[in-house]
Amino acid sequence: MVKRILCTYGVDIDAVAGWLGSYGGEDSTSDISRGLWAGTHGTRRMLKLFEKYNIKATFFIPGHTLETFPEECAMVRDQGHEIGLHGFTGYSHEDPTKMTLEQQRDVLDKTYRLLTDFCGKPPRGSVAPWWETSEEGVQLMLDYGIEYDHSMAHDDAHMYWLRTGDSWTKIDYTQKAETWMKPLVRGKDTGLVEIPGHWEIDDIPPLMFRKTAPNSHGYVNPRDVEDTFRDHFDYYYREFADDPDPSKICMFAITCHPDVSGKPHVQLMHERLIEHINKHEGVEWVTMGQLCDEFKSKNAPPEGAMMPAPPGQILKQSATGR
């Protein structure tokens, strides 16, 4: 069988929003300054990297980033990269588990409209801030016609149809053991394509220093991170890139952030990694939207799956008052 692997970059421009919503730097002028660097210099360096290797990536942009760094976001758009939502609570990198349903819907609605106006078309995909979602999150994405998500990890080298509503029993040591000895109960299938993401192929955990995190790194040698990224690619390529089942599309998704990957030592890491990947036969660099299209062309949604609304329908409903 001929080898084929679809590779993609998902770039989260967290910038100031990341420090407001997730990183614990909302009261630090120094950390906010780091976010300003990421939105400007870091983003521009990522664009230069992708231009050098002729790669079209998917940028997930919080609403706060879009309104704070319009020039850099316009560069992303105008250079032909895909732009997606940074979560259904993606204005200031908010934690959806701490928000009411009304707050989640309000943030999603504003950010969805911002990106639609900015790009001239609705966003197709979403990645949850900090890869945390809520019970209501999937339904909100379906309501807004989102086609794919990049937040879960049921698989690693293959896309799949996202399931929602799984339930499990937590251990309560004040109760009898029989009360928690129960298996996970699977929820409902959806027509959302899941493009899995994994912390091991994410630049932030080893390469961003956060003062409020007890296990913060930030000083890890990027060559060690490079080894981890490269080993994932090499294993996927060896084990899955020639699967005879056409529905099993081998993929390798890198998650990165200008906050980290815009730094000189990490830029050089990405150059070495891309050059290693490009030495292999059957490598294709694609956006996550293209990954989604490839998966849907070879896989039918599960019977009875909860399906996304037509793209842009929510805007038409608003315009007609329905």
mmCIF file of N, CA, C and O in Angstrom, residues 155-198:
data_model
loop_
_atom_site.group_PDB
_atom_site.id
_atom_site.type_symbol
_atom_site.label_atom_id
_atom_site.label_comp_id
_atom_site.label_asym_id
_atom_site.label_seq_id
_atom_site.Cartn_x
_atom_site.Cartn_y
_atom_site.Cartn_z
ATOM 1 N N ASP A 155 -9.288 9.163 20.156
ATOM 2 C CA ASP A 155 -8.327 8.547 19.235
ATOM 3 C C ASP A 155 -7.160 9.518 19.139
ATOM 4 O O ASP A 155 -7.200 10.601 19.743
ATOM 5 N N ASP A 156 -6.124 9.147 18.399
ATOM 6 C CA ASP A 156 -5.031 10.098 18.246
ATOM 7 C C ASP A 156 -4.603 10.264 16.791
ATOM 8 O O ASP A 156 -4.362 11.378 16.326
ATOM 9 N N ALA A 157 -4.542 9.189 16.029
ATOM 10 C CA ALA A 157 -4.078 9.257 14.643
ATOM 11 C C ALA A 157 -5.219 9.247 13.640
ATOM 12 O O ALA A 157 -4.972 9.247 12.436
ATOM 13 N N HIS A 158 -6.460 9.222 14.112
ATOM 14 C CA HIS A 158 -7.615 9.158 13.215
ATOM 15 C C HIS A 158 -8.733 10.069 13.715
ATOM 16 O O HIS A 158 -8.952 10.197 14.923
ATOM 17 N N MET A 159 -9.452 10.665 12.788
ATOM 18 C CA MET A 159 -10.663 11.413 13.124
ATOM 19 C C MET A 159 -11.803 10.448 13.432
ATOM 20 O O MET A 159 -11.739 9.260 13.077
ATOM 21 N N TYR A 160 -12.843 10.973 14.063
ATOM 22 C CA TYR A 160 -14.010 10.146 14.390
ATOM 23 C C TYR A 160 -15.211 11.052 14.606
ATOM 24 O O TYR A 160 -15.068 12.277 14.716
ATOM 25 N N TRP A 161 -16.393 10.467 14.655
ATOM 26 C CA TRP A 161 -17.608 11.221 14.967
ATOM 27 C C TRP A 161 -17.668 11.442 16.477
ATOM 28 O O TRP A 161 -17.575 10.495 17.257
ATOM 29 N N LEU A 162 -17.835 12.688 16.878
ATOM 30 C CA LEU A 162 -17.836 13.024 18.295
ATOM 31 C C LEU A 162 -19.093 12.507 18.984
ATOM 32 O O LEU A 162 -20.187 12.593 18.439
ATOM 33 N N ARG A 163 -18.926 11.995 20.181
ATOM 34 C CA ARG A 163 -20.042 11.568 21.014
ATOM 35 C C ARG A 163 -20.152 12.543 22.179
ATOM 36 O O ARG A 163 -19.150 13.046 22.686
ATOM 37 N N THR A 164 -21.366 12.805 22.638
ATOM 38 C CA THR A 164 -21.562 13.732 23.745
ATOM 39 C C THR A 164 -22.442 13.100 24.815
ATOM 40 O O THR A 164 -23.248 12.210 24.522
ATOM 41 N N GLY A 165 -22.280 13.562 26.036
ATOM 42 C CA GLY A 165 -23.152 13.108 27.119
ATOM 43 C C GLY A 165 -22.699 11.837 27.809
ATOM 44 O O GLY A 165 -23.502 11.209 28.524
ATOM 45 N N ASP A 166 -21.448 11.421 27.630
ATOM 46 C CA ASP A 166 -20.951 10.294 28.420
ATOM 47 C C ASP A 166 -21.103 10.610 29.911
ATOM 48 O O ASP A 166 -20.948 11.757 30.341
ATOM 49 N N SER A 167 -21.394 9.586 30.706
ATOM 50 C CA SER A 167 -21.521 9.795 32.149
ATOM 51 C C SER A 167 -20.733 8.729 32.895
ATOM 52 O O SER A 167 -20.598 7.598 32.417
ATOM 53 N N TRP A 168 -20.219 9.117 34.035
ATOM 54 C CA TRP A 168 -19.434 8.186 34.832
ATOM 55 C C TRP A 168 -19.678 8.474 36.306
ATOM 56 O O TRP A 168 -20.132 9.556 36.688
ATOM 57 N N THR A 169 -19.390 7.508 37.134
ATOM 58 C CA THR A 169 -19.648 7.609 38.571
ATOM 59 C C THR A 169 -18.347 7.884 39.303
ATOM 60 O O THR A 169 -17.399 7.095 39.227
ATOM 61 N N LYS A 170 -18.293 9.003 40.002
ATOM 62 C CA LYS A 170 -17.095 9.333 40.784
ATOM 63 C C LYS A 170 -17.084 8.543 42.092
ATOM 64 O O LYS A 170 -18.129 8.147 42.611
ATOM 65 N N ILE A 171 -15.901 8.343 42.607
ATOM 66 C CA ILE A 171 -15.745 7.598 43.863
ATOM 67 C C ILE A 171 -16.085 8.505 45.046
ATOM 68 O O ILE A 171 -15.602 9.633 45.137
ATOM 69 N N ASP A 172 -16.925 8.023 45.921
ATOM 70 C CA ASP A 172 -17.268 8.726 47.156
ATOM 71 C C ASP A 172 -16.958 7.802 48.316
ATOM 72 O O ASP A 172 -17.720 6.864 48.614
ATOM 73 N N TYR A 173 -15.833 8.052 48.968
ATOM 74 C CA TYR A 173 -15.371 7.149 50.025
ATOM 75 C C TYR A 173 -16.231 7.198 51.277
ATOM 76 O O TYR A 173 -16.040 6.395 52.197
ATOM 77 N N THR A 174 -17.191 8.109 51.340
ATOM 78 C CA THR A 174 -18.102 8.138 52.481
ATOM 79 C C THR A 174 -19.265 7.170 52.286
ATOM 80 O O THR A 174 -20.067 6.980 53.212
ATOM 81 N N GLN A 175 -19.370 6.592 51.087
ATOM 82 C CA GLN A 175 -20.470 5.683 50.770
ATOM 83 C C GLN A 175 -19.962 4.239 50.662
ATOM 84 O O GLN A 175 -18.754 3.983 50.649
ATOM 85 N N LYS A 176 -20.887 3.306 50.543
ATOM 86 C CA LYS A 176 -20.521 1.919 50.310
ATOM 87 C C LYS A 176 -19.894 1.784 48.924
ATOM 88 O O LYS A 176 -20.263 2.493 47.987
ATOM 89 N N ALA A 177 -18.975 0.845 48.777
ATOM 90 C CA ALA A 177 -18.258 0.678 47.517
ATOM 91 C C ALA A 177 -19.185 0.390 46.348
ATOM 92 O O ALA A 177 -18.919 0.805 45.215
ATOM 93 N N GLU A 178 -20.293 -0.266 46.630
ATOM 94 C CA GLU A 178 -21.207 -0.634 45.550
ATOM 95 C C GLU A 178 -21.798 0.600 44.844
ATOM 96 O O GLU A 178 -22.258 0.515 43.712
ATOM 97 N N THR A 179 -21.741 1.749 45.510
ATOM 98 C CA THR A 179 -22.343 2.945 44.915
ATOM 99 C C THR A 179 -21.517 3.508 43.768
ATOM 100 O O THR A 179 -22.051 4.254 42.940
ATOM 101 N N TRP A 180 -20.231 3.194 43.707
ATOM 102 C CA TRP A 180 -19.409 3.743 42.625
ATOM 103 C C TRP A 180 -18.868 2.696 41.654
ATOM 104 O O TRP A 180 -18.254 3.029 40.655
ATOM 105 N N MET A 181 -19.115 1.439 41.930
ATOM 106 C CA MET A 181 -18.579 0.391 41.044
ATOM 107 C C MET A 181 -19.509 0.206 39.846
ATOM 108 O O MET A 181 -20.274 -0.761 39.749
ATOM 109 N N LYS A 182 -19.466 1.175 38.933
ATOM 110 C CA LYS A 182 -20.329 1.189 37.755
ATOM 111 C C LYS A 182 -19.510 1.631 36.546
ATOM 112 O O LYS A 182 -18.656 2.509 36.663
ATOM 113 N N PRO A 183 -19.762 1.048 35.385
ATOM 114 C CA PRO A 183 -18.987 1.417 34.194
ATOM 115 C C PRO A 183 -19.424 2.753 33.612
ATOM 116 O O PRO A 183 -20.508 3.261 33.931
ATOM 117 N N LEU A 184 -18.595 3.311 32.788
ATOM 118 C CA LEU A 184 -18.957 4.518 32.045
ATOM 119 C C LEU A 184 -20.140 4.222 31.137
ATOM 120 O O LEU A 184 -20.219 3.157 30.530
ATOM 121 N N VAL A 185 -21.044 5.174 31.057
ATOM 122 C CA VAL A 185 -22.212 5.047 30.182
ATOM 123 C C VAL A 185 -22.020 5.981 28.993
ATOM 124 O O VAL A 185 -21.839 7.197 29.164
ATOM 125 N N ARG A 186 -22.025 5.420 27.798
ATOM 126 C CA ARG A 186 -21.802 6.218 26.602
ATOM 127 C C ARG A 186 -23.034 7.060 26.268
ATOM 128 O O ARG A 186 -24.159 6.627 26.447
ATOM 129 N N GLY A 187 -22.773 8.259 25.750
ATOM 130 C CA GLY A 187 -23.844 9.185 25.446
ATOM 131 C C GLY A 187 -24.349 9.060 24.022
ATOM 132 O O GLY A 187 -24.428 7.956 23.470
ATOM 133 N N LYS A 188 -24.640 10.189 23.384
ATOM 134 C CA LYS A 188 -25.262 10.206 22.058
ATOM 135 C C LYS A 188 -24.233 10.545 20.985
ATOM 136 O O LYS A 188 -23.336 11.350 21.191
ATOM 137 N N ASP A 189 -24.416 9.932 19.810
ATOM 138 C CA ASP A 189 -23.570 10.244 18.664
ATOM 139 C C ASP A 189 -23.968 11.584 18.068
ATOM 140 O O ASP A 189 -25.133 12.004 18.133
ATOM 141 N N THR A 190 -23.004 12.257 17.474
ATOM 142 C CA THR A 190 -23.279 13.501 16.767
ATOM 143 C C THR A 190 -22.668 13.435 15.372
ATOM 144 O O THR A 190 -21.869 12.553 15.063
ATOM 145 N N GLY A 191 -23.023 14.420 14.582
ATOM 146 C CA GLY A 191 -22.439 14.572 13.259
ATOM 147 C C GLY A 191 -21.291 15.561 13.246
ATOM 148 O O GLY A 191 -20.920 16.069 12.185
ATOM 149 N N LEU A 192 -20.715 15.835 14.419
ATOM 150 C CA LEU A 192 -19.515 16.668 14.513
ATOM 151 C C LEU A 192 -18.288 15.790 14.290
ATOM 152 O O LEU A 192 -18.119 14.756 14.944
ATOM 153 N N VAL A 193 -17.417 16.203 13.391
ATOM 154 C CA VAL A 193 -16.164 15.487 13.165
ATOM 155 C C VAL A 193 -15.184 15.895 14.260
ATOM 156 O O VAL A 193 -14.976 17.090 14.503
ATOM 157 N N GLU A 194 -14.606 14.922 14.920
ATOM 158 C CA GLU A 194 -13.585 15.214 15.920
ATOM 159 C C GLU A 194 -12.195 15.010 15.320
ATOM 160 O O GLU A 194 -11.872 13.921 14.841
ATOM 161 N N ILE A 195 -11.406 16.075 15.340
ATOM 162 C CA ILE A 195 -9.998 16.020 14.953
ATOM 163 C C ILE A 195 -9.219 16.026 16.259
ATOM 164 O O ILE A 195 -9.057 17.069 16.891
ATOM 165 N N PRO A 196 -8.772 14.886 16.731
ATOM 166 C CA PRO A 196 -8.271 14.795 18.111
ATOM 167 C C PRO A 196 -7.038 15.647 18.370
ATOM 168 O O PRO A 196 -6.220 15.891 17.487
ATOM 169 N N GLY A 197 -6.969 16.120 19.604
ATOM 170 C CA GLY A 197 -5.802 16.861 20.069
ATOM 171 C C GLY A 197 -5.246 16.212 21.325
ATOM 172 O O GLY A 197 -5.991 15.572 22.082
ATOM 173 N N HIS A 198 -3.955 16.384 21.558
ATOM 174 C CA HIS A 198 -3.320 15.722 22.700
ATOM 175 C C HIS A 198 -2.283 16.648 23.325
ATOM 176 O O HIS A 198 -1.535 17.332 22.619
#
